[in-house]
Amino acid sequence: MPFRQLVALGLLCALLPLHHGAPGPEGTAPDPAHYRERVKAMFYHAYDSYLENAFPYDELRPLTCDGHDTWGSFSLTLIDALDTLLILGNVSEFQRVVEVLQDNVDFDIDVNASVFETNIRVVGGLLSAHLLSKKAGVEVEAGWPCSGPLLRMAEEAARKLLPAFQTPTGMPYGTVNLLHGVNPGETPVTCTAGIGTFIVEFATLSSLTGDPVFEDVARVALTRLWESRSDIGLSLIGDIDNAMRTFLNYYTVWKQFGGLPEFYNIPQGYTVEKREGYPLRPELIESAMYLYRATGDPTLLELGRDAVESIEKISKVECGFATIKDLRDHKLDNRMESFFLAETVKYLYLLFDPANFIHNNGSTFDAVITPYGECILGAGGYIFNTEAHPIDPAALHCCRRLKEEQWEVEDLMREFYSLKRKRSRFQKKTMSSGPWQPPTGPGSLSSPENQDQAREKSAKQKIPLLSCPSQPFTSKLALLGQVFLDSS
């Protein structure tokens, strides 16, 4: 829908009440276990059809049972579906596909590719799969997650996109040739999503590889976008009640057609000419998944049920699931976009699978040893990129190569240890003279000119970073992502 219609839709929110506890078709809410298996069957019908009829092309054409390249000719559907395989629990296929991608995908090709789509689908998909590799039973190489074949592939793909950021504003062009760079006639017109979302993938890439160039260009683009923002802002963040009301309005449109048209005319209560299709997009299902995690309202499970039923009834064909060309008569189009497996099916499955590892609340985690110390992964808090590829935020601290930060942490810990040693000796004096104040002047804790002296002094004294009794993980001290353990 155009933005003006979204605003109008928001104004109509008050007309619909919140229907808490709405019953299912037989008087009960949908059974999550039943629909979880239905969603899994949907995935494999589409996935197997892609492998049998379309691989190594980007996407499946489900009506003609063949494939075609759409976004760049790098087996896009396979990359996009990789982390969904693990979320569904298929570790053996995940492992097989990792090997297939290493042997078949090449980014050094003469292809004009969407910068935005290549980033969210390819770079994001490879980064997510890289960070999930150990959980999937892949035999990771030494130094993981700071190294690995999928990480190197993600870096190679991202470097192909860097020429697009060489603009007067730092905001990227929309298209780049993977072999020759930006076309001289490339349009400067772009969109907010094509500017602001790179920070997720590119900052992750910089953190894992140690090369700051990716985060630097993404941060400049995001800053320029922020400077150009309107006065509307984000006042809607966290407004669950209004989110539910807006969701219910969209759900009403879904019930009207069995899907969401690309555009919808609110005054007329009908589709917009030439925008009446539904390419199996995930956004409403994504919203249902997040809102269900926040509220537990069974109405959200009903949307999941209706999505499964209508997609299977309208869109399912012998060779996969076809885009709905026209929701008025349910005519189909010969395309199955890769986001159907990457997003739509994934969000449906997560809606019906509350125990999935993606929903981890931090009660379990994996401790891995990297060249830069101990690192905690898999504790939850996953951040989905625009293509629903989960990024583990803890991984951002696993591979820091910034020596200045490392020295700063060590200096802070040495100062902390020194103060702890002196506390008992000078306790009476300190109490009588008032509370302790941090030192000032050229010898202060954060003074750059004093850092070399502190290192030399610490090296001579051989003071350990931290010595304390062993404690539960949640009680251990962590600074800048580095976990300090007992050294006694």
Tab-separated table of C-alpha atoms in Angstrom:
chain	number	residue	atom	x	y	z
A	1	MET	CA	0.000	0.000	0.000
A	2	PRO	CA	1.165	3.563	-0.619
A	3	PHE	CA	2.179	5.390	2.545
A	4	ARG	CA	-0.826	7.724	2.459
A	5	GLN	CA	-3.088	4.695	2.520
A	6	LEU	CA	-1.154	3.184	5.403
A	7	VAL	CA	-1.770	6.375	7.346
A	8	ALA	CA	-5.453	6.180	6.502
A	9	LEU	CA	-5.498	2.568	7.602
A	10	GLY	CA	-3.996	3.612	10.910
A	11	LEU	CA	-6.763	6.172	11.381
A	12	LEU	CA	-9.324	3.400	11.018
A	13	CYS	CA	-7.720	1.308	13.766
A	14	ALA	CA	-10.178	2.445	16.423
A	15	LEU	CA	-13.052	0.978	14.425
A	16	LEU	CA	-11.914	-2.566	15.160
A	17	PRO	CA	-11.735	-3.811	18.764
A	18	LEU	CA	-9.015	-6.130	20.019
A	19	HIS	CA	-10.392	-9.675	19.813
A	20	HIS	CA	-8.558	-11.502	22.569
A	21	GLY	CA	-9.062	-15.215	22.699
A	22	ALA	CA	-10.948	-15.549	19.421
A	23	PRO	CA	-11.830	-19.215	18.822
A	24	GLY	CA	-10.579	-21.361	15.990
A	25	PRO	CA	-12.824	-22.882	13.322
A	26	GLU	CA	-13.988	-25.641	15.696
A	27	GLY	CA	-14.251	-23.533	18.818
A	28	THR	CA	-10.579	-23.798	19.760
A	29	ALA	CA	-7.414	-21.988	18.770
A	30	PRO	CA	-5.352	-23.585	15.984
A	31	ASP	CA	-3.173	-26.492	17.122
A	32	PRO	CA	0.470	-25.326	16.813
A	33	ALA	CA	1.847	-28.859	16.430
A	34	HIS	CA	-0.513	-29.624	13.551
A	35	TYR	CA	0.271	-26.450	11.655
A	36	ARG	CA	3.969	-26.727	12.379
A	37	GLU	CA	3.978	-29.988	10.428
A	38	ARG	CA	1.857	-28.451	7.685
A	39	VAL	CA	4.350	-25.597	7.302
A	40	LYS	CA	7.238	-28.032	7.197
A	41	ALA	CA	5.496	-29.953	4.406
A	42	MET	CA	5.000	-26.670	2.516
A	43	PHE	CA	8.701	-25.931	2.771
A	44	TYR	CA	9.810	-29.286	1.417
A	45	HIS	CA	7.305	-29.242	-1.424
A	46	ALA	CA	8.768	-25.917	-2.582
A	47	TYR	CA	12.396	-26.715	-1.715
A	48	ASP	CA	12.444	-30.124	-3.374
A	49	SER	CA	10.782	-28.675	-6.453
A	50	TYR	CA	13.502	-26.043	-6.692
A	51	LEU	CA	16.275	-28.644	-6.415
A	52	GLU	CA	14.668	-30.971	-8.946
A	53	ASN	CA	13.631	-28.392	-11.531
A	54	ALA	CA	15.507	-25.116	-11.083
A	55	PHE	CA	18.911	-25.479	-9.424
A	56	PRO	CA	21.454	-23.898	-10.101
A	57	TYR	CA	19.264	-21.013	-11.325
A	58	ASP	CA	18.215	-18.309	-8.887
A	59	GLU	CA	14.536	-19.162	-8.702
A	60	LEU	CA	11.949	-21.770	-9.543
A	61	ARG	CA	9.279	-21.206	-12.184
A	62	PRO	CA	6.569	-23.437	-10.695
A	63	LEU	CA	4.084	-23.427	-13.577
A	64	THR	CA	6.597	-24.597	-16.195
A	65	CYS	CA	8.726	-26.621	-13.750
A	66	ASP	CA	12.023	-24.986	-14.668
A	67	GLY	CA	14.288	-22.230	-13.385
A	68	HIS	CA	15.560	-18.762	-14.254
A	69	ASP	CA	18.042	-16.198	-12.960
A	70	THR	CA	16.515	-13.111	-11.400
A	71	TRP	CA	18.811	-11.258	-9.006
A	72	GLY	CA	22.308	-12.208	-10.102
A	73	SER	CA	22.817	-15.864	-11.063
A	74	PHE	CA	24.139	-17.310	-7.824
A	75	SER	CA	21.611	-20.029	-6.893
A	76	LEU	CA	19.765	-17.475	-4.814
A	77	THR	CA	16.984	-19.722	-3.516
A	78	LEU	CA	19.527	-22.184	-2.106
A	79	ILE	CA	21.380	-19.435	-0.234
A	80	ASP	CA	18.125	-17.914	0.991
A	81	ALA	CA	16.742	-21.236	2.258
A	82	LEU	CA	19.885	-22.402	4.060
A	83	ASP	CA	19.183	-21.132	7.575
A	84	THR	CA	15.515	-22.145	7.250
A	85	LEU	CA	16.717	-25.727	6.933
A	86	LEU	CA	18.329	-25.515	10.354
A	87	ILE	CA	15.321	-23.789	11.928
A	88	LEU	CA	13.263	-26.755	10.688
A	89	GLY	CA	15.862	-29.102	12.204
A	90	ASN	CA	17.398	-30.530	9.029
A	91	VAL	CA	21.116	-30.494	9.884
A	92	SER	CA	22.160	-33.057	7.262
A	93	GLU	CA	20.745	-31.026	4.364
A	94	PHE	CA	22.262	-27.860	5.831
A	95	GLN	CA	25.672	-29.544	5.799
A	96	ARG	CA	25.205	-30.754	2.226
A	97	VAL	CA	24.151	-27.352	0.936
A	98	VAL	CA	27.178	-25.679	2.545
A	99	GLU	CA	29.389	-27.919	0.424
A	100	VAL	CA	27.293	-27.314	-2.700
A	101	LEU	CA	27.502	-23.534	-2.350
A	102	GLN	CA	31.286	-23.584	-1.930
A	103	ASP	CA	31.639	-25.585	-5.140
A	104	ASN	CA	29.111	-23.740	-7.310
A	105	VAL	CA	28.691	-20.071	-6.398
A	106	ASP	CA	30.854	-17.484	-8.171
A	107	PHE	CA	30.507	-13.724	-7.703
A	108	ASP	CA	33.085	-12.753	-10.307
A	109	ILE	CA	30.493	-12.522	-13.087
A	110	ASP	CA	29.341	-9.891	-15.578
A	111	VAL	CA	25.887	-9.356	-14.047
A	112	ASN	CA	23.993	-6.226	-13.044
A	113	ALA	CA	22.771	-6.959	-9.528
A	114	SER	CA	20.544	-5.126	-7.086
A	115	VAL	CA	22.757	-3.805	-4.292
A	116	PHE	CA	19.938	-4.033	-1.747
A	117	GLU	CA	18.682	-7.488	-2.721
A	118	THR	CA	22.179	-8.961	-3.008
A	119	ASN	CA	22.987	-7.651	0.446
A	120	ILE	CA	19.888	-8.866	2.282
A	121	ARG	CA	19.568	-12.200	0.477
A	122	VAL	CA	23.140	-13.245	-0.320
A	123	VAL	CA	25.414	-11.465	2.167
A	124	GLY	CA	22.832	-11.820	4.943
A	125	GLY	CA	22.076	-15.436	4.107
A	126	LEU	CA	25.740	-16.441	4.053
A	127	LEU	CA	26.538	-14.590	7.286
A	128	SER	CA	23.619	-16.198	9.086
A	129	ALA	CA	24.529	-19.670	7.845
A	130	HIS	CA	28.159	-19.080	8.821
A	131	LEU	CA	27.202	-18.176	12.390
A	132	LEU	CA	24.835	-21.172	12.621
A	133	SER	CA	27.325	-23.655	11.142
A	134	LYS	CA	28.550	-25.076	14.437
A	135	LYS	CA	24.994	-25.524	15.695
A	136	ALA	CA	24.253	-27.385	12.461
A	137	GLY	CA	27.070	-29.847	13.107
A	138	VAL	CA	29.380	-28.491	10.418
A	139	GLU	CA	33.054	-29.174	11.158
A	140	VAL	CA	34.183	-25.575	11.458
A	141	GLU	CA	37.764	-24.528	10.831
A	142	ALA	CA	40.176	-23.233	13.469
A	143	GLY	CA	39.394	-19.663	14.400
A	144	TRP	CA	35.647	-19.891	13.748
A	145	PRO	CA	33.519	-17.726	13.883
A	146	CYS	CA	36.281	-15.305	12.872
A	147	SER	CA	36.970	-17.379	9.757
A	148	GLY	CA	35.235	-19.912	7.564
A	149	PRO	CA	34.243	-20.577	3.940
A	150	LEU	CA	30.774	-19.026	4.192
A	151	LEU	CA	32.234	-15.930	5.831
A	152	ARG	CA	34.744	-15.590	2.996
A	153	MET	CA	31.925	-15.939	0.468
A	154	ALA	CA	29.917	-13.244	2.242
A	155	GLU	CA	32.946	-10.949	2.245
A	156	GLU	CA	33.544	-11.554	-1.458
A	157	ALA	CA	29.929	-10.731	-2.277
A	158	ALA	CA	29.987	-7.587	-0.122
A	159	ARG	CA	33.180	-6.307	-1.771
A	160	LYS	CA	31.401	-6.488	-5.113
A	161	LEU	CA	28.854	-4.025	-3.688
A	162	LEU	CA	31.321	-1.466	-2.318
A	163	PRO	CA	31.603	0.583	-5.567
A	164	ALA	CA	27.919	1.471	-5.179
A	165	PHE	CA	28.756	3.535	-2.071
A	166	GLN	CA	31.113	5.857	-3.944
A	167	THR	CA	28.588	8.683	-4.212
A	168	PRO	CA	28.665	12.343	-3.116
A	169	THR	CA	26.376	11.544	-0.174
A	170	GLY	CA	27.665	8.080	0.668
A	171	MET	CA	24.179	6.674	0.063
A	172	PRO	CA	24.533	3.764	-2.365
A	173	TYR	CA	23.343	3.369	-5.931
A	174	GLY	CA	20.643	0.780	-6.477
A	175	THR	CA	22.489	-1.410	-8.982
A	176	VAL	CA	26.082	-2.467	-9.528
A	177	ASN	CA	27.779	-4.706	-12.072
A	178	LEU	CA	29.569	-7.419	-10.147
A	179	LEU	CA	32.485	-7.372	-12.593
A	180	HIS	CA	32.756	-3.750	-13.739
A	181	GLY	CA	31.241	-1.684	-10.925
A	182	VAL	CA	28.569	0.999	-11.231
A	183	ASN	CA	27.211	1.700	-14.700
A	184	PRO	CA	27.927	5.331	-15.729
A	185	GLY	CA	24.239	5.839	-16.451
A	186	GLU	CA	23.010	4.450	-13.131
A	187	THR	CA	20.081	6.360	-11.653
A	188	PRO	CA	20.626	8.150	-8.328
A	189	VAL	CA	17.043	7.403	-7.268
A	190	THR	CA	16.868	4.963	-4.363
A	191	CYS	CA	14.725	4.104	-1.327
A	192	THR	CA	15.161	4.256	2.428
A	193	ALA	CA	15.424	0.481	2.804
A	194	GLY	CA	18.124	0.454	0.124
A	195	ILE	CA	20.169	2.834	2.285
A	196	GLY	CA	19.503	2.111	5.913
A	197	THR	CA	19.547	-1.681	6.260
A	198	PHE	CA	23.170	-2.323	5.249
A	199	ILE	CA	24.364	-1.637	8.783
A	200	VAL	CA	23.162	-5.085	9.946
A	201	GLU	CA	25.113	-7.142	7.425
A	202	PHE	CA	28.066	-4.822	6.880
A	203	ALA	CA	28.719	-4.145	10.582
A	204	THR	CA	28.550	-7.877	11.257
A	205	LEU	CA	30.987	-8.487	8.425
A	206	SER	CA	33.439	-5.894	9.752
A	207	SER	CA	33.229	-7.351	13.255
A	208	LEU	CA	33.939	-10.881	12.042
A	209	THR	CA	36.659	-10.083	9.484
A	210	GLY	CA	38.337	-7.137	11.184
A	211	ASP	CA	38.034	-5.007	8.043
A	212	PRO	CA	36.277	-1.744	9.017
A	213	VAL	CA	35.470	-0.676	5.450
A	214	PHE	CA	32.068	-2.403	5.399
A	215	GLU	CA	30.779	-0.873	8.610
A	216	ASP	CA	32.281	2.496	7.685
A	217	VAL	CA	30.374	2.836	4.395
A	218	ALA	CA	27.153	1.503	5.916
A	219	ARG	CA	27.391	3.909	8.846
A	220	VAL	CA	27.978	6.900	6.554
A	221	ALA	CA	24.951	5.919	4.446
A	222	LEU	CA	22.799	5.493	7.562
A	223	THR	CA	23.942	8.842	8.961
A	224	ARG	CA	23.094	10.648	5.716
A	225	LEU	CA	19.695	8.961	5.696
A	226	TRP	CA	19.082	10.051	9.289
A	227	GLU	CA	20.025	13.616	8.427
A	228	SER	CA	17.413	13.539	5.647
A	229	ARG	CA	14.592	12.137	7.791
A	230	SER	CA	11.117	13.652	7.977
A	231	ASP	CA	9.521	14.957	11.154
A	232	ILE	CA	7.314	11.867	11.501
A	233	GLY	CA	10.065	9.939	13.298
A	234	LEU	CA	9.455	6.561	15.039
A	235	SER	CA	6.981	7.329	17.769
A	236	LEU	CA	5.244	4.027	17.135
A	237	ILE	CA	8.024	1.823	18.521
A	238	GLY	CA	6.706	-0.478	21.251
A	239	ASP	CA	3.049	0.540	20.827
A	240	ILE	CA	1.611	-2.977	21.044
A	241	ASP	CA	-2.067	-1.974	21.225
A	242	ASN	CA	-1.916	0.106	18.057
A	243	ALA	CA	0.174	-2.605	16.411
A	244	MET	CA	-2.565	-5.149	17.135
A	245	ARG	CA	-5.275	-2.835	15.817
A	246	THR	CA	-3.361	-2.201	12.624
A	247	PHE	CA	-2.649	-5.916	12.294
A	248	LEU	CA	-6.357	-6.723	12.586
A	249	ASN	CA	-7.125	-4.302	9.767
A	250	TYR	CA	-4.615	-6.038	7.525
A	251	TYR	CA	-5.998	-9.407	8.641
A	252	THR	CA	-9.464	-8.251	7.522
A	253	VAL	CA	-8.059	-7.557	4.044
A	254	TRP	CA	-6.407	-10.988	4.041
A	255	LYS	CA	-9.744	-12.641	4.832
A	256	GLN	CA	-11.346	-10.708	2.001
A	257	PHE	CA	-8.994	-12.083	-0.661
A	258	GLY	CA	-7.023	-14.992	0.816
A	259	GLY	CA	-3.860	-12.884	0.720
A	260	LEU	CA	-2.662	-9.288	0.790
A	261	PRO	CA	-2.757	-7.341	-2.492
A	262	GLU	CA	0.236	-5.140	-3.215
A	263	PHE	CA	-2.038	-2.068	-3.064
A	264	TYR	CA	-5.445	-1.628	-1.445
A	265	ASN	CA	-7.895	1.249	-1.848
A	266	ILE	CA	-9.389	1.881	1.591
A	267	PRO	CA	-12.329	4.124	0.555
A	268	GLN	CA	-13.403	1.639	-2.112
A	269	GLY	CA	-12.539	-1.408	-0.002
A	270	TYR	CA	-10.930	-3.165	-2.963
A	271	THR	CA	-7.700	-3.753	-4.839
A	272	VAL	CA	-5.901	-1.200	-7.014
A	273	GLU	CA	-5.697	-1.797	-10.768
A	274	LYS	CA	-2.472	-3.563	-11.838
A	275	ARG	CA	-1.421	-4.036	-8.190
A	276	GLU	CA	-3.842	-6.768	-7.260
A	277	GLY	CA	-1.282	-9.538	-6.940
A	278	TYR	CA	0.222	-11.315	-3.906
A	279	PRO	CA	3.742	-12.727	-4.427
A	280	LEU	CA	3.530	-14.710	-1.147
A	281	ARG	CA	5.146	-11.904	0.832
A	282	PRO	CA	5.964	-12.477	4.520
A	283	GLU	CA	5.325	-9.122	6.202
A	284	LEU	CA	1.923	-9.797	7.793
A	285	ILE	CA	3.047	-13.253	8.936
A	286	GLU	CA	6.239	-11.724	10.314
A	287	SER	CA	4.153	-9.230	12.278
A	288	ALA	CA	1.996	-12.066	13.621
A	289	MET	CA	5.077	-13.939	14.826
A	290	TYR	CA	6.501	-10.927	16.675
A	291	LEU	CA	3.133	-9.907	18.137
A	292	TYR	CA	2.452	-13.445	19.307
A	293	ARG	CA	5.770	-13.475	21.127
A	294	ALA	CA	4.774	-10.187	22.775
A	295	THR	CA	1.123	-10.906	23.601
A	296	GLY	CA	0.300	-14.612	23.276
A	297	ASP	CA	-2.983	-13.578	21.639
A	298	PRO	CA	-4.431	-16.671	19.825
A	299	THR	CA	-5.864	-14.393	17.141
A	300	LEU	CA	-2.329	-14.290	15.753
A	301	LEU	CA	-2.270	-18.067	15.439
A	302	GLU	CA	-5.479	-17.799	13.452
A	303	LEU	CA	-3.714	-15.650	10.870
A	304	GLY	CA	-1.049	-18.333	10.654
A	305	ARG	CA	-3.714	-20.976	10.150
A	306	ASP	CA	-5.444	-18.922	7.456
A	307	ALA	CA	-2.136	-18.241	5.717
A	308	VAL	CA	-1.320	-21.956	5.536
A	309	GLU	CA	-4.788	-22.861	4.311
A	310	SER	CA	-5.088	-20.124	1.688
A	311	ILE	CA	-1.540	-20.462	0.307
A	312	GLU	CA	-1.977	-24.203	-0.073
A	313	LYS	CA	-5.415	-23.852	-1.653
A	314	ILE	CA	-4.631	-20.992	-4.030
A	315	SER	CA	-0.908	-21.108	-4.718
A	316	LYS	CA	0.199	-24.740	-4.531
A	317	VAL	CA	0.954	-26.408	-7.848
A	318	GLU	CA	2.750	-29.583	-8.858
A	319	CYS	CA	6.172	-27.904	-8.900
A	320	GLY	CA	6.040	-25.636	-5.862
A	321	PHE	CA	4.059	-22.524	-4.935
A	322	ALA	CA	3.254	-19.866	-7.495
A	323	THR	CA	2.909	-16.130	-7.066
A	324	ILE	CA	-0.751	-15.083	-7.079
A	325	LYS	CA	-1.045	-12.743	-10.032
A	326	ASP	CA	-4.560	-11.540	-9.231
A	327	LEU	CA	-6.290	-12.027	-5.886
A	328	ARG	CA	-9.671	-11.211	-7.428
A	329	ASP	CA	-9.795	-14.446	-9.442
A	330	HIS	CA	-6.715	-16.230	-8.023
A	331	LYS	CA	-4.878	-16.411	-11.327
A	332	LEU	CA	-1.242	-17.459	-10.886
A	333	ASP	CA	2.089	-16.190	-12.164
A	334	ASN	CA	5.036	-18.371	-13.120
A	335	ARG	CA	7.371	-17.357	-10.286
A	336	MET	CA	8.303	-18.438	-6.763
A	337	GLU	CA	10.482	-15.760	-5.178
A	338	SER	CA	13.302	-16.929	-2.930
A	339	PHE	CA	11.849	-15.027	0.019
A	340	PHE	CA	9.011	-17.551	0.178
A	341	LEU	CA	11.450	-20.072	1.683
A	342	ALA	CA	13.649	-17.514	3.433
A	343	GLU	CA	10.882	-15.513	5.101
A	344	THR	CA	7.270	-16.561	4.619
A	345	VAL	CA	7.695	-20.211	5.539
A	346	LYS	CA	10.262	-19.400	8.241
A	347	TYR	CA	8.031	-16.916	10.043
A	348	LEU	CA	5.073	-19.281	9.786
A	349	TYR	CA	7.097	-22.075	11.333
A	350	LEU	CA	8.430	-19.858	14.128
A	351	LEU	CA	4.898	-18.658	14.857
A	352	PHE	CA	3.865	-22.259	15.545
A	353	ASP	CA	7.129	-23.367	17.210
A	354	PRO	CA	7.580	-21.505	20.512
A	355	ALA	CA	10.377	-23.877	21.603
A	356	ASN	CA	12.578	-23.189	18.571
A	357	PHE	CA	16.192	-22.272	19.345
A	358	ILE	CA	15.602	-18.900	17.681
A	359	HIS	CA	13.347	-18.002	20.626
A	360	ASN	CA	16.058	-18.841	23.186
A	361	ASN	CA	15.757	-16.629	26.285
A	362	GLY	CA	19.407	-16.997	27.258
A	363	SER	CA	18.977	-20.090	29.399
A	364	THR	CA	21.305	-22.052	27.120
A	365	PHE	CA	24.379	-20.993	25.180
A	366	ASP	CA	27.597	-22.236	23.615
A	367	ALA	CA	31.026	-21.136	24.803
A	368	VAL	CA	33.651	-21.158	22.061
A	369	ILE	CA	37.330	-20.279	22.207
A	370	THR	CA	38.494	-17.861	19.524
A	371	PRO	CA	41.955	-16.373	18.883
A	372	TYR	CA	40.712	-13.377	20.868
A	373	GLY	CA	39.408	-15.153	23.962
A	374	GLU	CA	36.256	-16.940	25.053
A	375	CYS	CA	33.045	-16.084	23.205
A	376	ILE	CA	29.423	-16.851	24.008
A	377	LEU	CA	27.144	-17.743	21.103
A	378	GLY	CA	23.614	-19.034	20.653
A	379	ALA	CA	22.189	-17.375	23.764
A	380	GLY	CA	19.266	-15.844	21.867
A	381	GLY	CA	18.449	-12.282	20.982
A	382	TYR	CA	18.819	-13.031	17.277
A	383	ILE	CA	18.388	-10.044	14.993
A	384	PHE	CA	16.586	-10.781	11.734
A	385	ASN	CA	17.813	-8.867	8.735
A	386	THR	CA	15.341	-7.679	6.099
A	387	GLU	CA	15.327	-11.145	4.491
A	388	ALA	CA	14.700	-12.921	7.846
A	389	HIS	CA	18.252	-14.193	8.178
A	390	PRO	CA	19.025	-14.393	11.918
A	391	ILE	CA	22.262	-12.760	13.097
A	392	ASP	CA	23.616	-13.673	16.543
A	393	PRO	CA	24.514	-10.312	18.134
A	394	ALA	CA	26.980	-11.949	20.523
A	395	ALA	CA	29.151	-12.812	17.515
A	396	LEU	CA	29.919	-9.123	17.019
A	397	HIS	CA	32.279	-9.328	19.998
A	398	CYS	CA	34.024	-12.590	19.131
A	399	CYS	CA	36.616	-11.367	16.663
A	400	ARG	CA	37.711	-7.889	17.712
A	401	ARG	CA	41.055	-6.954	16.205
A	402	LEU	CA	41.049	-3.354	17.427
A	403	LYS	CA	44.207	-3.297	19.532
A	404	GLU	CA	43.451	0.138	20.962
A	405	GLU	CA	40.267	-1.230	22.525
A	406	GLN	CA	42.085	-4.301	23.760
A	407	TRP	CA	44.764	-2.183	25.473
A	408	GLU	CA	42.114	0.083	26.959
A	409	VAL	CA	40.326	-2.903	28.493
A	410	GLU	CA	43.570	-4.277	29.893
A	411	ASP	CA	44.522	-0.906	31.377
A	412	LEU	CA	41.094	-0.633	33.001
A	413	MET	CA	41.410	-4.108	34.475
A	414	ARG	CA	44.906	-3.439	35.794
A	415	GLU	CA	43.686	-0.258	37.435
A	416	PHE	CA	40.737	-2.162	38.896
A	417	TYR	CA	43.048	-4.831	40.312
A	418	SER	CA	45.428	-2.215	41.716
A	419	LEU	CA	42.605	-0.385	43.482
A	420	LYS	CA	41.330	-3.669	44.916
A	421	ARG	CA	44.772	-4.442	46.378
A	422	LYS	CA	45.114	-1.013	47.952
A	423	ARG	CA	41.591	-0.900	49.355
A	424	SER	CA	42.313	-2.760	52.588
A	425	ARG	CA	45.597	-0.896	53.152
A	426	PHE	CA	44.070	2.554	52.871
A	427	GLN	CA	40.498	1.838	53.907
A	428	LYS	CA	40.524	3.939	57.092
A	429	LYS	CA	42.255	6.824	55.366
A	430	THR	CA	39.845	6.715	52.434
A	431	MET	CA	36.787	6.658	54.681
A	432	SER	CA	37.993	9.640	56.689
A	433	SER	CA	38.817	11.741	53.668
A	434	GLY	CA	35.582	11.205	51.727
A	435	PRO	CA	34.628	9.021	48.748
A	436	TRP	CA	37.223	8.030	46.179
A	437	GLN	CA	37.406	10.234	43.092
A	438	PRO	CA	38.892	9.158	39.767
A	439	PRO	CA	42.350	10.616	39.090
A	440	THR	CA	42.603	13.700	36.898
A	441	GLY	CA	45.321	15.345	34.874
A	442	PRO	CA	47.973	13.786	32.653
A	443	GLY	CA	48.088	10.642	34.771
A	444	SER	CA	44.357	9.924	34.607
A	445	LEU	CA	42.976	6.504	33.767
A	446	SER	CA	41.858	7.434	30.265
A	447	SER	CA	44.826	9.612	29.371
A	448	PRO	CA	46.280	8.364	26.045
A	449	GLU	CA	49.759	9.669	26.819
A	450	ASN	CA	49.893	7.542	29.957
A	451	GLN	CA	48.954	4.254	28.271
A	452	ASP	CA	52.485	3.239	27.272
A	453	GLN	CA	53.739	3.885	30.803
A	454	ALA	CA	50.897	1.820	32.232
A	455	ARG	CA	51.712	-1.097	29.930
A	456	GLU	CA	55.415	-0.986	30.805
A	457	LYS	CA	54.670	-0.780	34.525
A	458	SER	CA	52.126	-3.600	34.303
A	459	ALA	CA	54.510	-5.770	32.332
A	460	LYS	CA	57.222	-5.363	35.001
A	461	GLN	CA	54.820	-6.075	37.850
A	462	LYS	CA	53.203	-9.000	35.948
A	463	ILE	CA	49.808	-8.204	37.432
A	464	PRO	CA	47.044	-10.558	36.230
A	465	LEU	CA	43.996	-9.017	34.604
A	466	LEU	CA	41.524	-10.303	37.158
A	467	SER	CA	41.627	-12.790	40.007
A	468	CYS	CA	38.361	-13.793	41.579
A	469	PRO	CA	36.537	-16.957	42.692
A	470	SER	CA	34.813	-18.944	39.967
A	471	GLN	CA	31.254	-17.716	39.450
A	472	PRO	CA	28.251	-18.588	37.275
A	473	PHE	CA	28.469	-17.255	33.740
A	474	THR	CA	25.938	-14.508	34.376
A	475	SER	CA	28.140	-13.120	37.139
A	476	LYS	CA	31.357	-12.967	35.150
A	477	LEU	CA	32.674	-9.623	34.039
A	478	ALA	CA	32.557	-8.736	30.359
A	479	LEU	CA	33.938	-5.570	28.780
A	480	LEU	CA	33.790	-4.808	25.059
A	481	GLY	CA	32.588	-8.349	24.488
A	482	GLN	CA	35.584	-9.998	26.201
A	483	VAL	CA	34.696	-12.335	29.072
A	484	PHE	CA	37.227	-12.233	31.919
A	485	LEU	CA	37.555	-15.513	33.749
A	486	ASP	CA	39.227	-16.435	36.996
A	487	SER	CA	42.996	-16.462	36.464
A	488	SER	CA	44.054	-17.780	39.866
